[in-house]
Tab-separated table of C-alpha atoms in Angstrom:
chain	number	residue	atom	x	y	z
C	9	MET	CA	68.144	-35.477	16.082
C	10	VAL	CA	70.709	-32.801	15.282
C	11	GLU	CA	69.430	-29.205	15.337
C	12	VAL	CA	70.288	-27.328	12.137
C	13	GLN	CA	72.099	-24.080	12.860
C	14	VAL	CA	70.542	-20.944	11.385
C	15	LEU	CA	72.826	-18.790	9.240
C	16	VAL	CA	71.875	-15.098	9.589
C	17	LEU	CA	73.186	-12.959	6.723
C	18	ASP	CA	73.220	-9.171	6.526
C	19	GLY	CA	72.205	-8.233	2.983
C	20	ARG	CA	73.477	-4.658	3.070
C	21	GLY	CA	76.196	-4.007	0.489
C	22	HIS	CA	75.878	-7.362	-1.306
C	23	LEU	CA	75.182	-7.883	-5.002
C	24	LEU	CA	71.833	-9.525	-5.684
C	25	GLY	CA	72.899	-12.305	-8.063
C	26	HIS	CA	76.081	-13.339	-6.262
C	27	LEU	CA	74.359	-13.442	-2.866
C	28	ALA	CA	71.381	-15.358	-4.270
C	29	ALA	CA	73.607	-18.018	-5.860
C	30	ILE	CA	75.506	-18.679	-2.632
C	31	VAL	CA	72.349	-18.714	-0.509
C	32	ALA	CA	70.583	-21.046	-2.967
C	33	LYS	CA	73.417	-23.569	-2.737
C	34	GLN	CA	73.414	-23.474	1.083
C	35	VAL	CA	69.642	-23.910	1.223
C	36	LEU	CA	69.759	-26.878	-1.170
C	37	LEU	CA	72.443	-28.473	1.022
C	38	GLY	CA	70.059	-28.326	3.996
C	39	ARG	CA	71.103	-25.224	5.955
C	40	LYS	CA	68.540	-22.752	7.245
C	41	VAL	CA	69.365	-19.260	5.987
C	42	VAL	CA	67.903	-15.921	7.087
C	43	VAL	CA	68.737	-12.761	5.122
C	44	VAL	CA	68.021	-9.461	6.898
C	45	ARG	CA	68.282	-5.847	5.686
C	46	CYS	CA	67.327	-6.762	2.127
C	47	GLU	CA	66.637	-3.112	1.347
C	48	GLY	CA	70.410	-2.549	1.241
C	49	ILE	CA	71.137	-5.147	-1.456
C	50	ASN	CA	72.702	-3.696	-4.621
C	51	ILE	CA	72.192	-4.663	-8.250
C	52	SER	CA	75.101	-4.240	-10.643
C	53	GLY	CA	74.535	-2.450	-13.921
C	54	ASN	CA	72.688	0.572	-15.178
C	55	PHE	CA	69.439	1.643	-13.504
C	56	TYR	CA	67.593	1.815	-16.832
C	57	ARG	CA	68.667	-1.684	-17.927
C	58	ASN	CA	67.553	-3.169	-14.613
C	59	LYS	CA	64.249	-1.331	-14.912
C	60	LEU	CA	63.625	-2.821	-18.372
C	61	LYS	CA	64.495	-6.287	-17.077
C	62	TYR	CA	61.713	-6.152	-14.485
C	63	LEU	CA	59.172	-4.307	-16.639
C	64	ARG	CA	58.752	-6.804	-19.448
C	65	MET	CA	56.728	-9.896	-20.264
C	66	ASN	CA	58.361	-12.228	-22.766
C	67	THR	CA	55.565	-14.512	-23.889
C	68	ASN	CA	52.284	-12.583	-23.764
C	69	PRO	CA	52.435	-8.842	-23.036
C	70	SER	CA	48.696	-8.693	-22.337
C	71	ARG	CA	49.281	-10.793	-19.221
C	72	GLY	CA	51.036	-7.880	-17.613
C	73	LEU	CA	54.194	-7.066	-15.736
C	74	TYR	CA	53.774	-8.863	-12.447
C	75	HIS	CA	56.642	-8.442	-10.043
C	76	PHE	CA	57.189	-7.927	-6.345
C	77	ARG	CA	57.919	-4.431	-5.060
C	78	ALA	CA	59.436	-5.183	-1.657
C	79	PRO	CA	63.228	-5.717	-1.647
C	80	SER	CA	62.912	-8.905	0.398
C	81	ARG	CA	60.459	-10.405	-2.074
C	82	ILE	CA	62.727	-9.491	-5.014
C	83	LEU	CA	65.515	-11.482	-3.340
C	84	TRP	CA	63.079	-14.340	-2.655
C	85	ARG	CA	62.020	-14.403	-6.309
C	86	THR	CA	65.663	-14.445	-7.420
C	87	GLU	CA	66.290	-17.362	-5.055
C	88	ARG	CA	63.303	-19.229	-6.440
C	89	GLY	CA	64.666	-18.819	-9.948
C	90	MET	CA	68.045	-20.192	-8.862
C	91	LEU	CA	66.509	-23.214	-7.133
C	92	LEU	CA	65.962	-25.249	-10.281
C	93	PRO	CA	63.715	-27.867	-8.692
C	94	HIS	CA	61.426	-25.336	-6.968
C	95	LYS	CA	58.335	-27.191	-8.174
C	96	THR	CA	59.451	-30.464	-6.569
C	97	LYS	CA	59.269	-31.420	-2.904
C	98	ARG	CA	63.011	-30.939	-2.541
C	99	GLY	CA	62.807	-27.432	-3.975
C	100	GLN	CA	59.815	-26.520	-1.823
C	101	ALA	CA	61.652	-27.751	1.276
C	102	ALA	CA	64.653	-25.649	0.265
C	103	LEU	CA	62.475	-22.544	-0.128
C	104	ASP	CA	60.939	-23.244	3.288
C	105	ARG	CA	64.427	-23.139	4.816
C	106	LEU	CA	64.944	-19.603	3.472
C	107	LYS	CA	63.634	-16.470	5.206
C	108	VAL	CA	64.106	-12.927	3.918
C	109	PHE	CA	63.295	-9.685	5.759
C	110	ASN	CA	63.399	-5.940	5.227
C	111	GLY	CA	65.085	-4.440	8.263
C	112	ILE	CA	66.056	-6.602	11.220
C	113	PRO	CA	63.069	-8.188	13.000
C	114	PRO	CA	63.240	-8.884	16.753
C	115	PRO	CA	64.379	-12.506	16.858
C	116	TYR	CA	67.421	-11.730	14.704
C	117	ASP	CA	68.463	-8.311	16.007
C	118	LYS	CA	70.306	-9.931	18.926
C	119	LYS	CA	72.051	-12.585	16.804
C	120	LYS	CA	75.375	-12.211	15.055
C	121	ARG	CA	74.976	-11.336	11.385
C	122	MET	CA	77.441	-12.619	8.787
C	123	VAL	CA	78.504	-11.304	5.395
C	124	VAL	CA	79.509	-13.181	2.254
C	125	PRO	CA	82.821	-11.677	1.068
C	126	ALA	CA	82.461	-13.232	-2.401
C	127	ALA	CA	79.181	-11.343	-2.901
C	128	LEU	CA	80.129	-7.917	-1.515
C	129	LYS	CA	79.917	-5.026	-3.962
C	130	VAL	CA	83.245	-3.580	-2.847
C	131	MET	CA	84.943	-6.897	-3.609
C	132	ARG	CA	83.206	-7.705	-6.918
C	133	LEU	CA	82.744	-4.376	-8.724
C	134	LYS	CA	85.277	-1.806	-9.833
C	135	PRO	CA	84.649	1.586	-8.225
C	136	THR	CA	83.799	3.155	-11.594
C	137	ARG	CA	81.068	0.645	-12.481
C	138	LYS	CA	77.415	1.603	-12.265
C	139	PHE	CA	75.084	-0.077	-9.798
C	140	VAL	CA	71.591	0.335	-8.393
C	141	PRO	CA	71.991	1.124	-4.686
C	142	GLN	CA	68.826	-0.669	-3.521
C	143	ALA	CA	67.531	-4.050	-4.576
C	144	ALA	CA	64.032	-2.777	-5.183
C	145	GLY	CA	65.605	-0.007	-7.142
C	146	ASP	CA	62.479	1.987	-7.066
C	147	ILE	CA	60.305	-0.465	-8.925
C	148	GLY	CA	57.112	1.005	-7.485
C	149	SER	CA	57.348	4.425	-9.107
C	150	TRP	CA	60.593	4.128	-11.096
C	151	GLU	CA	61.715	7.549	-9.923
C	152	GLN	CA	64.954	7.212	-8.020
C	153	GLY	CA	64.537	8.066	-4.346
C	154	LYS	CA	60.748	7.775	-4.336
C	155	GLY	CA	60.190	4.018	-4.385
C	156	LEU	CA	59.099	1.495	-1.820
C	157	SER	CA	62.537	0.942	-0.296
C	158	HIS	CA	62.946	4.695	0.308
C	159	CYS	CA	59.498	4.857	1.960
C	160	LEU	CA	60.291	1.767	4.031
C	161	LEU	CA	63.500	3.294	5.371
C	162	ARG	CA	61.683	6.524	6.272
C	163	LEU	CA	58.933	4.545	8.033
C	164	LEU	CA	61.438	2.523	10.081
C	165	GLU	CA	63.298	5.709	11.058
C	166	SER	CA	60.079	7.463	12.106
C	167	ARG	CA	59.001	4.460	14.205
C	168	GLU	CA	62.371	4.458	15.929
C	169	LEU	CA	62.107	8.189	16.662
C	170	CYS	CA	58.546	7.790	17.965
C	171	SER	CA	59.526	4.946	20.286
C	172	CYS	CA	62.476	6.976	21.609
C	173	HIS	CA	60.196	9.979	22.210
C	174	PHE	CA	57.584	7.766	23.932
C	175	SER	CA	60.131	6.174	26.271
C	176	MET	CA	61.612	9.596	27.090
C	177	THR	CA	58.202	11.048	28.036
C	178	ASN	CA	57.426	7.973	30.157
C	179	ARG	CA	60.742	8.330	31.949
C	180	LYS	CA	60.096	12.022	32.679
C	181	SER	CA	56.560	11.375	33.934
C	182	ASN	CA	57.847	8.601	36.227
C	183	GLN	CA	60.471	10.947	37.656
C	184	LEU	CA	57.804	13.600	38.316
C	185	LEU	CA	55.593	11.065	40.101
C	186	LEU	CA	58.522	9.921	42.245
C	187	ALA	CA	59.313	13.516	43.153
C	188	LYS	CA	55.683	14.252	44.145
C	189	GLY	CA	55.474	11.058	46.200
C	190	SER	CA	58.681	11.839	48.066
C	191	GLN	CA	57.474	15.360	48.892
C	192	LYS	CA	54.226	14.056	50.418
C	193	THR	CA	55.697	11.227	52.481
C	194	GLY	CA	59.175	12.481	53.203
C	195	TRP	CA	60.742	9.285	51.875
C	196	ARG	CA	63.246	9.391	49.026
C	197	ALA	CA	62.879	6.791	46.326
C	198	LEU	CA	65.945	5.313	44.702
C	199	PRO	CA	66.220	6.086	40.976
C	200	CYS	CA	65.224	3.163	38.815
C	201	GLU	CA	67.586	2.406	35.900
């Protein structure tokens, strides 16, 4: 049996609709697709128009405005809308071949990430056109700069800083222990790198 190769796409700087259309076609053809860094996906158009698009219910307004807040889930929902047979077995299998992530999780951080030139914002939009810089926009609070994607980026940065600080303190404590041990015994330990 032939192993299907996984296509890892970097979502940063892509337009939501163009990227979703290309990914939907690849998934329907049988390729496994992984999209990472979904928090960097852009949406073309005015912020206010995009906000109204997500905050409406066409048929029965009393049923509410149910939508995902995470950028990866917004892309997933767009993909599901583009996969016309998503209620059939073929459509479900296609959705199973698609994975979307905020950030870059460990199995994919070592793999080569591709871009789709036909979906890049710099290739598709004129420089003067308006766009929403993050796919989630800020759907959670609808104040620019205070939404879920902004909080997610700050959380990832703080985790990275904490892990760097932790590894630095461990390294210093190991060096101190080596120095104390060499003073007691008279042996010099080689530095571990």
